[in-house]
Short mmCIF file of C-alpha atoms and ligand atoms in Angstrom, two decimals:
data_model
loop_
_atom_site.label_atom_id
_atom_site.label_comp_id
_atom_site.label_asym_id
_atom_site.label_seq_id
_atom_site.Cartn_x
_atom_site.Cartn_y
_atom_site.Cartn_z
CA MET A 1 -38.79 74.92 -23.29
CA SER A 2 -38.26 78.61 -22.95
CA ASN A 3 -37.06 81.24 -20.52
CA ILE A 4 -38.81 84.53 -21.18
CA LEU A 5 -38.55 88.10 -19.93
CA ILE A 6 -41.76 90.14 -20.23
CA VAL A 7 -41.14 93.91 -20.08
CA GLY A 8 -44.17 96.08 -19.18
CA ALA A 9 -46.71 95.26 -16.49
CA GLY A 10 -49.68 97.23 -17.85
CA GLY A 11 -53.11 96.17 -19.10
CA VAL A 12 -51.74 93.99 -21.92
CA GLY A 13 -48.84 92.74 -19.77
CA ARG A 14 -51.33 91.25 -17.33
CA VAL A 15 -52.92 89.09 -20.07
CA VAL A 16 -49.51 88.03 -21.39
CA VAL A 17 -48.44 86.90 -17.92
CA HIS A 18 -51.70 84.97 -17.36
CA LYS A 19 -51.56 83.28 -20.78
CA CYS A 20 -47.86 82.39 -20.45
CA ALA A 21 -48.56 80.93 -16.99
CA GLN A 22 -51.41 78.87 -18.52
CA ASN A 23 -48.85 77.49 -20.99
CA SER A 24 -46.18 76.67 -18.44
CA ASP A 25 -45.21 73.51 -20.34
CA VAL A 26 -43.71 75.87 -22.97
CA PHE A 27 -42.61 78.77 -20.77
CA LYS A 28 -40.49 77.10 -18.10
CA LYS A 29 -39.22 80.34 -16.59
CA ILE A 30 -41.08 83.66 -16.65
CA THR A 31 -39.77 87.01 -15.41
CA LEU A 32 -42.00 90.08 -15.44
CA ALA A 33 -40.22 93.43 -15.28
CA SER A 34 -41.56 96.97 -15.36
CA ARG A 35 -40.63 100.54 -14.49
CA THR A 36 -42.40 100.11 -11.15
CA LEU A 37 -42.91 96.93 -9.14
CA PHE A 38 -46.47 97.48 -7.96
CA LYS A 39 -48.33 95.70 -10.78
CA CYS A 40 -45.57 93.10 -11.16
CA LYS A 41 -46.28 92.03 -7.57
CA LEU A 42 -50.04 92.03 -8.17
CA TYR A 43 -49.79 89.88 -11.32
CA GLN A 44 -47.25 87.57 -9.64
CA LYS A 45 -49.80 86.92 -6.90
CA GLU A 46 -52.64 86.38 -9.40
CA VAL A 47 -50.84 83.69 -11.41
CA LYS A 48 -49.68 81.93 -8.27
CA GLU A 49 -53.29 81.78 -7.02
CA ARG A 50 -54.87 80.86 -10.36
CA TYR A 51 -52.37 78.47 -11.95
CA ASP A 52 -49.93 77.72 -9.13
CA THR A 53 -47.20 79.18 -11.34
CA ASP A 54 -44.21 80.96 -9.80
CA ILE A 55 -42.82 83.90 -11.74
CA ASP A 56 -39.90 86.21 -10.97
CA ILE A 57 -40.33 89.97 -10.97
CA ALA A 58 -37.87 92.83 -11.42
CA ARG A 59 -37.74 96.58 -11.75
CA VAL A 60 -36.26 97.94 -14.98
CA ASP A 61 -36.20 101.15 -16.94
CA ALA A 62 -36.34 99.81 -20.49
CA ASP A 63 -35.16 103.18 -21.87
CA ASP A 64 -31.82 102.39 -20.25
CA ILE A 65 -30.09 99.85 -22.51
CA ASP A 66 -27.34 98.99 -19.97
CA GLU A 67 -29.84 98.37 -17.18
CA LEU A 68 -31.97 96.15 -19.43
CA THR A 69 -28.95 94.30 -20.80
CA LYS A 70 -27.88 93.44 -17.24
CA LEU A 71 -31.38 92.15 -16.45
CA ILE A 72 -31.54 89.99 -19.60
CA LYS A 73 -28.16 88.47 -18.72
CA LYS A 74 -29.18 87.93 -15.11
CA THR A 75 -32.42 86.13 -16.04
CA LYS A 76 -30.66 84.19 -18.86
CA ALA A 77 -33.83 84.77 -20.92
CA ASP A 78 -33.82 83.52 -24.51
CA LEU A 79 -36.75 85.71 -25.60
CA VAL A 80 -37.82 89.21 -24.54
CA LEU A 81 -41.47 90.23 -24.95
CA ASN A 82 -41.75 94.00 -25.21
CA ILE A 83 -45.17 94.79 -23.75
CA ALA A 84 -44.14 98.27 -22.59
CA LEU A 85 -44.78 101.26 -24.87
CA PRO A 86 -43.78 101.90 -28.49
CA TYR A 87 -41.23 104.44 -27.18
CA GLN A 88 -39.14 101.54 -25.81
CA ASP A 89 -38.99 99.46 -29.03
CA LEU A 90 -35.53 100.60 -30.16
CA SER A 91 -33.84 100.39 -26.75
CA ILE A 92 -35.26 96.90 -26.11
CA MET A 93 -34.27 95.74 -29.62
CA GLN A 94 -30.76 97.07 -29.01
CA ALA A 95 -30.50 95.28 -25.63
CA CYS A 96 -31.66 92.00 -27.23
CA LEU A 97 -29.05 92.42 -29.95
CA GLU A 98 -26.29 92.97 -27.40
CA CYS A 99 -27.38 89.86 -25.46
CA GLY A 100 -28.07 87.71 -28.56
CA VAL A 101 -31.68 86.92 -27.60
CA ASN A 102 -34.91 86.94 -29.62
CA TYR A 103 -37.31 89.92 -29.48
CA LEU A 104 -41.09 90.32 -29.87
CA ASP A 105 -43.39 93.37 -29.62
CA THR A 106 -47.00 94.42 -30.26
CA ALA A 107 -46.65 97.98 -31.55
CA ASN A 108 -44.19 99.74 -33.81
CA TYR A 109 -41.70 102.39 -32.79
CA GLU A 110 -42.86 105.89 -32.10
CA HIS A 111 -40.74 108.78 -30.83
CA PRO A 112 -42.30 110.53 -27.80
CA ASP A 113 -41.93 113.93 -29.51
CA THR A 114 -43.50 112.96 -32.86
CA ALA A 115 -46.91 111.32 -33.12
CA LYS A 116 -45.88 109.19 -36.09
CA PHE A 117 -45.20 105.49 -35.95
CA GLU A 118 -43.25 103.69 -38.63
CA TYR A 119 -41.21 100.52 -39.10
CA GLU A 120 -38.16 102.10 -40.75
CA GLN A 121 -35.94 102.21 -37.67
CA GLN A 122 -36.95 98.70 -36.56
CA TRP A 123 -36.43 97.20 -40.02
CA ALA A 124 -32.97 98.82 -39.97
CA PHE A 125 -31.93 96.21 -37.33
CA ASP A 126 -32.43 93.40 -39.88
CA GLU A 127 -28.79 92.87 -40.95
CA ARG A 128 -27.51 93.01 -37.36
CA TYR A 129 -30.16 90.52 -36.19
CA LYS A 130 -29.28 88.21 -39.09
CA LYS A 131 -25.57 88.35 -38.17
CA LYS A 132 -26.38 87.58 -34.55
CA GLU A 133 -28.68 84.72 -35.70
CA ILE A 134 -31.65 86.03 -33.72
CA LEU A 135 -35.24 86.94 -34.59
CA ALA A 136 -37.27 90.10 -34.01
CA LEU A 137 -40.99 89.45 -34.51
CA LEU A 138 -42.73 92.79 -34.95
CA GLY A 139 -46.37 93.50 -34.09
CA SER A 140 -47.61 90.29 -32.45
CA GLY A 141 -50.82 91.81 -31.03
CA PHE A 142 -54.26 91.83 -32.67
CA ASP A 143 -53.94 94.81 -34.99
CA PRO A 144 -51.12 94.72 -35.87
CA GLY A 145 -50.71 91.00 -35.38
CA VAL A 146 -53.70 88.76 -35.96
CA THR A 147 -54.92 91.04 -38.78
CA ASN A 148 -51.58 90.46 -40.58
CA VAL A 149 -51.95 86.71 -40.03
CA PHE A 150 -55.55 86.82 -41.36
CA CYS A 151 -54.21 88.51 -44.53
CA ALA A 152 -51.46 85.90 -44.93
CA TYR A 153 -54.03 83.13 -44.39
CA ALA A 154 -56.34 84.65 -47.03
CA GLN A 155 -53.41 84.91 -49.43
CA LYS A 156 -52.27 81.32 -48.80
CA HIS A 157 -55.64 79.54 -48.96
CA PHE A 158 -58.18 81.70 -50.81
CA PHE A 159 -56.59 83.89 -53.49
CA ASP A 160 -54.21 83.91 -56.41
CA GLU A 161 -54.09 87.66 -56.00
CA ILE A 162 -55.58 89.97 -53.35
CA HIS A 163 -56.56 93.38 -54.73
CA THR A 164 -58.09 95.15 -51.75
CA ILE A 165 -58.06 94.70 -47.97
CA ASP A 166 -60.14 96.56 -45.41
CA ILE A 167 -59.25 95.99 -41.77
CA LEU A 168 -62.30 96.53 -39.57
CA ASP A 169 -61.90 97.06 -35.82
CA CYS A 170 -64.95 97.42 -33.59
CA ASN A 171 -64.87 97.74 -29.82
CA ASP A 172 -68.49 97.73 -28.69
CA GLY A 173 -67.60 97.56 -25.00
CA ASP A 174 -69.17 99.88 -22.44
CA HIS A 175 -67.15 100.64 -19.27
CA GLY A 176 -69.70 103.07 -17.86
CA TYR A 177 -67.29 106.04 -17.69
CA ALA A 178 -68.00 109.24 -19.65
CA PHE A 179 -64.58 108.89 -21.28
CA ALA A 180 -61.77 106.33 -21.04
CA THR A 181 -59.45 104.53 -23.45
CA ASN A 182 -59.05 100.76 -23.60
CA PHE A 183 -55.30 100.80 -23.93
CA ASN A 184 -52.63 103.28 -22.93
CA PRO A 185 -54.44 106.67 -23.24
CA GLU A 186 -51.41 108.53 -24.54
CA ILE A 187 -50.71 106.05 -27.35
CA ASN A 188 -54.42 105.65 -28.14
CA LEU A 189 -55.21 109.37 -28.37
CA ARG A 190 -52.08 110.18 -30.37
CA GLU A 191 -53.12 107.52 -32.88
CA VAL A 192 -56.78 108.49 -33.14
CA SER A 193 -56.30 112.27 -33.35
CA SER A 194 -53.68 112.04 -36.12
CA ASN A 195 -54.43 112.37 -39.83
CA GLY A 196 -55.78 109.25 -41.54
CA ARG A 197 -53.84 107.58 -44.34
CA TYR A 198 -54.42 104.67 -46.69
CA TRP A 199 -52.58 103.07 -49.55
CA GLN A 200 -53.96 102.95 -53.08
CA GLU A 201 -52.34 102.16 -56.44
CA GLY A 202 -48.80 102.59 -55.11
CA LYS A 203 -49.43 105.86 -53.27
CA TRP A 204 -50.27 107.00 -49.73
CA ILE A 205 -53.41 109.11 -49.56
CA GLU A 206 -53.75 111.34 -46.51
CA THR A 207 -57.09 112.31 -44.96
CA LYS A 208 -58.09 114.57 -42.09
CA PRO A 209 -58.87 112.78 -38.78
CA MET A 210 -62.29 111.05 -39.07
CA GLU A 211 -62.81 112.46 -42.59
CA ILE A 212 -63.85 109.11 -44.12
CA LYS A 213 -66.65 107.14 -42.49
CA THR A 214 -68.30 103.88 -43.45
CA VAL A 215 -70.99 101.82 -41.72
CA TRP A 216 -70.12 98.15 -41.26
CA ASP A 217 -72.40 95.41 -39.95
CA TYR A 218 -70.19 93.59 -37.40
CA PRO A 219 -71.36 90.01 -36.70
CA GLN A 220 -72.68 89.58 -33.11
CA ILE A 221 -72.63 93.39 -32.67
CA GLY A 222 -74.52 95.14 -35.50
CA LYS A 223 -74.05 98.19 -37.71
CA ARG A 224 -71.53 100.71 -36.39
CA ASP A 225 -69.95 103.93 -37.73
CA SER A 226 -66.36 103.12 -38.63
CA TYR A 227 -63.72 105.78 -39.36
CA LEU A 228 -60.63 105.56 -41.52
CA LEU A 229 -57.38 105.76 -39.53
CA TYR A 230 -53.76 105.14 -40.40
CA HIS A 231 -52.64 101.92 -38.76
CA GLU A 232 -49.17 100.42 -38.72
CA GLU A 233 -49.90 97.02 -40.27
CA ILE A 234 -50.69 98.75 -43.58
CA GLU A 235 -47.01 99.68 -43.95
CA SER A 236 -45.81 96.07 -43.90
CA LEU A 237 -48.82 94.51 -45.68
CA VAL A 238 -48.32 96.68 -48.80
CA LYS A 239 -44.85 95.15 -49.06
CA HIS A 240 -45.85 91.54 -48.47
CA ILE A 241 -49.30 90.92 -50.02
CA LYS A 242 -48.85 90.29 -53.72
CA GLY A 243 -50.94 92.23 -56.24
CA ILE A 244 -52.43 94.50 -53.56
CA LYS A 245 -53.98 97.69 -54.95
CA ARG A 246 -55.60 99.23 -51.86
CA ILE A 247 -55.46 98.75 -48.07
CA ARG A 248 -57.51 100.74 -45.57
CA PHE A 249 -58.11 100.52 -41.81
CA PHE A 250 -61.38 101.44 -40.08
CA MET A 251 -62.15 101.69 -36.36
CA THR A 252 -65.48 102.33 -34.62
CA PHE A 253 -65.97 105.28 -32.29
CA SER A 254 -69.13 106.40 -30.53
CA GLN A 255 -70.27 109.99 -31.01
CA SER A 256 -69.61 110.60 -27.32
CA TYR A 257 -65.97 109.44 -27.61
CA LEU A 258 -65.43 111.70 -30.64
CA THR A 259 -67.02 114.72 -28.93
CA HIS A 260 -64.86 114.27 -25.82
CA MET A 261 -61.74 113.84 -27.93
CA LYS A 262 -62.48 116.94 -30.05
CA CYS A 263 -63.09 119.00 -26.94
CA LEU A 264 -59.83 117.81 -25.30
CA GLU A 265 -57.98 118.56 -28.53
CA ASN A 266 -59.53 122.04 -28.83
CA VAL A 267 -58.36 123.01 -25.35
CA GLY A 268 -54.85 121.66 -25.93
CA MET A 269 -55.05 118.58 -23.68
CA LEU A 270 -53.78 116.26 -26.46
CA GLY A 271 -50.58 118.32 -26.87
CA ILE A 272 -47.34 116.30 -26.84
CA LYS A 273 -44.92 119.19 -26.25
CA GLU A 274 -43.98 120.45 -22.78
CA VAL A 275 -45.79 123.49 -21.38
CA GLU A 276 -45.03 125.58 -18.32
CA HIS A 277 -47.57 125.18 -15.49
CA ASN A 278 -47.08 126.95 -12.14
CA GLY A 279 -43.33 126.74 -12.52
CA CYS A 280 -43.36 123.04 -13.55
CA LYS A 281 -43.02 121.59 -17.00
CA ILE A 282 -45.80 119.19 -18.01
CA VAL A 283 -46.80 117.42 -21.22
CA PRO A 284 -50.61 117.92 -21.53
CA ILE A 285 -51.38 114.43 -22.89
CA GLN A 286 -49.33 112.83 -20.08
CA PHE A 287 -51.26 114.84 -17.49
CA LEU A 288 -54.51 113.74 -19.16
CA LYS A 289 -53.34 110.11 -18.83
CA THR A 290 -52.96 110.68 -15.08
CA LEU A 291 -56.58 111.87 -14.89
CA LEU A 292 -58.16 109.13 -17.02
CA PRO A 293 -59.03 105.64 -15.72
CA ASP A 294 -56.14 103.20 -15.96
CA PRO A 295 -57.09 100.76 -18.78
CA SER A 296 -55.92 97.83 -16.65
CA THR A 297 -58.73 98.62 -14.17
CA LEU A 298 -61.56 98.60 -16.73
CA GLY A 299 -61.93 94.82 -16.92
CA GLU A 300 -64.55 94.25 -14.26
CA ARG A 301 -66.88 97.01 -15.46
CA THR A 302 -66.61 96.59 -19.26
CA LYS A 303 -69.50 94.78 -20.92
CA GLY A 304 -70.03 93.95 -24.59
CA LYS A 305 -67.82 92.55 -27.35
CA THR A 306 -65.03 93.39 -29.75
CA ASN A 307 -65.02 92.27 -33.37
CA ILE A 308 -61.84 92.71 -35.41
CA GLY A 309 -61.30 91.27 -38.86
CA ILE A 310 -60.32 91.76 -42.47
CA VAL A 311 -62.28 91.82 -45.72
CA ALA A 312 -60.15 90.73 -48.67
CA GLU A 313 -61.19 90.92 -52.31
CA GLY A 314 -59.33 89.51 -55.29
CA ILE A 315 -59.08 86.71 -57.82
CA LYS A 316 -59.03 82.91 -57.47
CA ASP A 317 -58.85 80.66 -60.57
CA GLY A 318 -59.84 83.59 -62.78
CA LYS A 319 -62.97 84.41 -60.72
CA LYS A 320 -63.66 87.31 -58.35
CA LYS A 321 -63.72 86.40 -54.67
CA LYS A 322 -64.41 88.29 -51.42
CA ILE A 323 -63.99 86.91 -47.90
CA TYR A 324 -64.31 88.19 -44.34
CA ILE A 325 -62.20 86.69 -41.54
CA TYR A 326 -62.92 87.92 -38.01
CA ASN A 327 -62.83 87.20 -34.29
CA VAL A 328 -65.43 88.19 -31.72
CA CYS A 329 -64.25 88.57 -28.12
CA ASP A 330 -66.45 89.17 -25.08
CA HIS A 331 -65.19 91.64 -22.46
CA GLN A 332 -66.67 89.77 -19.51
CA ASP A 333 -65.35 86.38 -20.71
CA SER A 334 -61.88 87.94 -20.98
CA TYR A 335 -62.24 89.33 -17.47
CA LYS A 336 -63.27 85.98 -16.01
CA GLU A 337 -60.25 84.30 -17.55
CA THR A 338 -57.51 86.94 -17.08
CA LEU A 339 -58.98 89.82 -15.00
CA SER A 340 -58.66 92.06 -18.10
CA GLN A 341 -61.02 93.58 -20.66
CA ALA A 342 -61.09 92.34 -24.25
CA VAL A 343 -58.81 94.99 -25.79
CA SER A 344 -55.97 93.88 -23.52
CA TYR A 345 -56.99 90.23 -24.00
CA THR A 346 -57.03 90.38 -27.81
CA THR A 347 -53.53 91.93 -27.70
CA GLY A 348 -52.01 89.76 -24.98
CA VAL A 349 -53.13 86.38 -26.31
CA PRO A 350 -51.43 86.86 -29.74
CA ALA A 351 -48.28 88.11 -27.98
CA MET A 352 -48.17 84.85 -26.03
CA ILE A 353 -48.88 82.82 -29.21
CA GLY A 354 -46.03 84.55 -31.08
CA ALA A 355 -43.73 83.77 -28.13
CA LYS A 356 -44.95 80.17 -28.03
CA LEU A 357 -44.30 79.60 -31.74
CA ILE A 358 -40.81 81.11 -31.44
CA SER A 359 -40.07 79.05 -28.32
CA GLU A 360 -41.17 75.83 -30.04
CA GLY A 361 -39.08 76.67 -33.11
CA VAL A 362 -42.22 76.67 -35.30
CA TRP A 363 -41.70 80.31 -36.29
CA PHE A 364 -38.03 81.13 -36.60
CA LYS A 365 -35.98 83.05 -39.15
CA LYS A 366 -32.88 85.11 -38.59
CA GLY A 367 -33.57 88.83 -38.92
CA VAL A 368 -36.46 91.27 -38.42
CA TYR A 369 -39.89 90.14 -39.63
CA ASN A 370 -43.54 91.14 -39.62
CA MET A 371 -46.22 88.59 -38.84
CA GLU A 372 -47.41 87.98 -42.42
CA GLN A 373 -43.92 86.77 -43.40
CA PHE A 374 -44.47 83.50 -41.51
CA ASP A 375 -46.72 80.52 -42.27
CA PRO A 376 -50.12 81.62 -40.88
CA ASP A 377 -51.49 78.10 -40.27
CA PRO A 378 -49.89 77.30 -36.87
CA PHE A 379 -50.82 80.76 -35.57
CA MET A 380 -54.44 80.35 -36.76
CA ASP A 381 -54.61 76.96 -34.99
CA GLU A 382 -53.30 78.48 -31.77
CA LEU A 383 -55.88 81.30 -31.92
CA ASN A 384 -58.62 78.66 -31.81
CA ARG A 385 -56.94 76.88 -28.88
CA GLN A 386 -55.99 79.91 -26.83
CA GLY A 387 -59.28 81.81 -26.63
CA LEU A 388 -59.55 83.80 -29.87
CA PRO A 389 -61.51 81.60 -32.31
CA TRP A 390 -62.09 83.02 -35.78
CA PHE A 391 -64.73 82.74 -38.50
CA ILE A 392 -64.62 82.97 -42.27
CA LYS A 393 -67.52 84.18 -44.42
CA GLU A 394 -67.72 84.35 -48.22
CA LEU A 395 -69.27 87.74 -49.13
P1 NDP B 1 -50.11 100.36 -20.29
O1 NDP B 1 -49.80 101.81 -20.23
O2 NDP B 1 -51.24 99.80 -19.49
O3 NDP B 1 -48.80 99.51 -19.93
C1 NDP B 1 -47.54 99.82 -20.37
C2 NDP B 1 -46.57 99.39 -19.29
O4 NDP B 1 -45.26 99.66 -19.78
C3 NDP B 1 -46.77 100.16 -18.00
O5 NDP B 1 -47.19 99.28 -17.01
C4 NDP B 1 -45.38 100.75 -17.70
O6 NDP B 1 -44.86 100.39 -16.46
C5 NDP B 1 -44.47 100.01 -18.66
N1 NDP B 1 -43.42 100.93 -19.09
C6 NDP B 1 -43.54 102.14 -19.67
N2 NDP B 1 -42.34 102.68 -19.86
C7 NDP B 1 -41.44 101.79 -19.38
C8 NDP B 1 -40.02 101.79 -19.29
N3 NDP B 1 -39.29 102.81 -19.71
N4 NDP B 1 -39.43 100.70 -18.74
C9 NDP B 1 -40.16 99.64 -18.28
N5 NDP B 1 -41.49 99.60 -18.34
C10 NDP B 1 -42.13 100.68 -18.89
O7 NDP B 1 -50.29 100.03 -21.85
P2 NDP B 1 -51.05 98.76 -22.49
O8 NDP B 1 -50.77 97.57 -21.67
O9 NDP B 1 -52.43 99.17 -22.78
O10 NDP B 1 -50.27 98.64 -23.88
C11 NDP B 1 -49.02 97.95 -23.96
C12 NDP B 1 -48.55 97.94 -25.40
O11 NDP B 1 -49.48 97.24 -26.20
C13 NDP B 1 -48.41 99.34 -26.02
O12 NDP B 1 -47.23 99.37 -26.78
C14 NDP B 1 -49.62 99.43 -26.93
O13 NDP B 1 -49.40 100.29 -28.02
C15 NDP B 1 -49.72 97.98 -27.38
N6 NDP B 1 -51.03 97.61 -27.92
C16 NDP B 1 -51.07 96.89 -29.09
C17 NDP B 1 -52.28 96.51 -29.63
C18 NDP B 1 -52.31 95.62 -30.83
O14 NDP B 1 -53.38 95.10 -31.16
N7 NDP B 1 -51.21 95.38 -31.53
C19 NDP B 1 -53.55 96.91 -29.02
C20 NDP B 1 -53.41 97.58 -27.74
C21 NDP B 1 -52.18 97.94 -27.24
P3 NDP B 1 -45.18 100.96 -15.01
O15 NDP B 1 -46.67 100.85 -14.85
O16 NDP B 1 -44.43 100.00 -14.15
O17 NDP B 1 -44.69 102.36 -14.97
#
């Protein structure tokens, strides 16, 4: 039995609320809070109509630690799910620490003024969380999240040593717009337009954006151009997967997406620093977000599938071995179930599963942990039960 506070009523927040309401035997009390109340009210109505579940809603600015601390105390939550933006990670972790409640998120900390995400400042909470006897579970989305669990599962059941991992993320959905992003545009475009980076033989190797391309044949989708990006799970996996020599992350992009992005970049629309406009100060990428379709409204019109997985290569009983673990998710199926497209669905379902395992005491350790530091088996079972079944292929 658990009393949870979900912070952030965006595209992913909607799926989290639906999935938690579906599991109301575990989540006895649910509060959804966001910077504005509009979507909280909408999602509150949806879960009442669909599952006859009552949830509380509240307005909160999660950048304000005092305001959030008061809300946590008022709701008496024992777990806070941070489904807001990476900018809020540190303030929400601090509020959880002050209240002595567990914390979970789906994306690692990023400062608004620097397009660089890293775990350092979140890992720095470890000692204080241990002393307070609470848990922070970092990155319980799909990637990071399920991809980390797939790696831990491969390590536990298939290998004595894993030498290389490629994480392969394909969104083959079509929303019919010339250009839109499937999760928060600001976070998405900052990530995609940054330099690539991968880890090899103990060193980080930096690449230019989209410099390295491979073509991967994604089951149920087909061959797609996939570009090397830096992605946050690499930072924790290099620490926790034994014997690892190389980890890379690839994501698919259509030529049209890349052309739009390059053009926006060339005219300065991806800029993250303030500029003066007609006497006002604006941040170009934030203005662009205002113009682009809200990802939480793409569900109904997005058709096609996502396929995200890992290919691991290494040694078992002295022999070489290579396996592929992946999930395929259909945008329209996700919409029917939760009124959201598959990118929000594949992030929100694992967030709920992480919260469920913490609430049931199946995953609990004092301190700050990444997903691969827990036993992957219960999480893999829940993926099959909660709408994200996975497949394993020997390659
Ligand atoms: P959205 O922009 O749709 O939603 C974010 C929500 O956070 C908004 O509704 C906003 O509230 C709320 N919010 C922002 N700032 C604050 C604040 N200061 N206080 C309270 N609430 C705030 O983003 P998504 O739903 O697409 O993404 C949510 C998170 O999921 C992001 O961190 C993203 O990086 C992560 N993600 C992780 C993935 C994974 O696989 N691990 C994949 C995709 C996304 P309001 O609307 O009320 O202003």
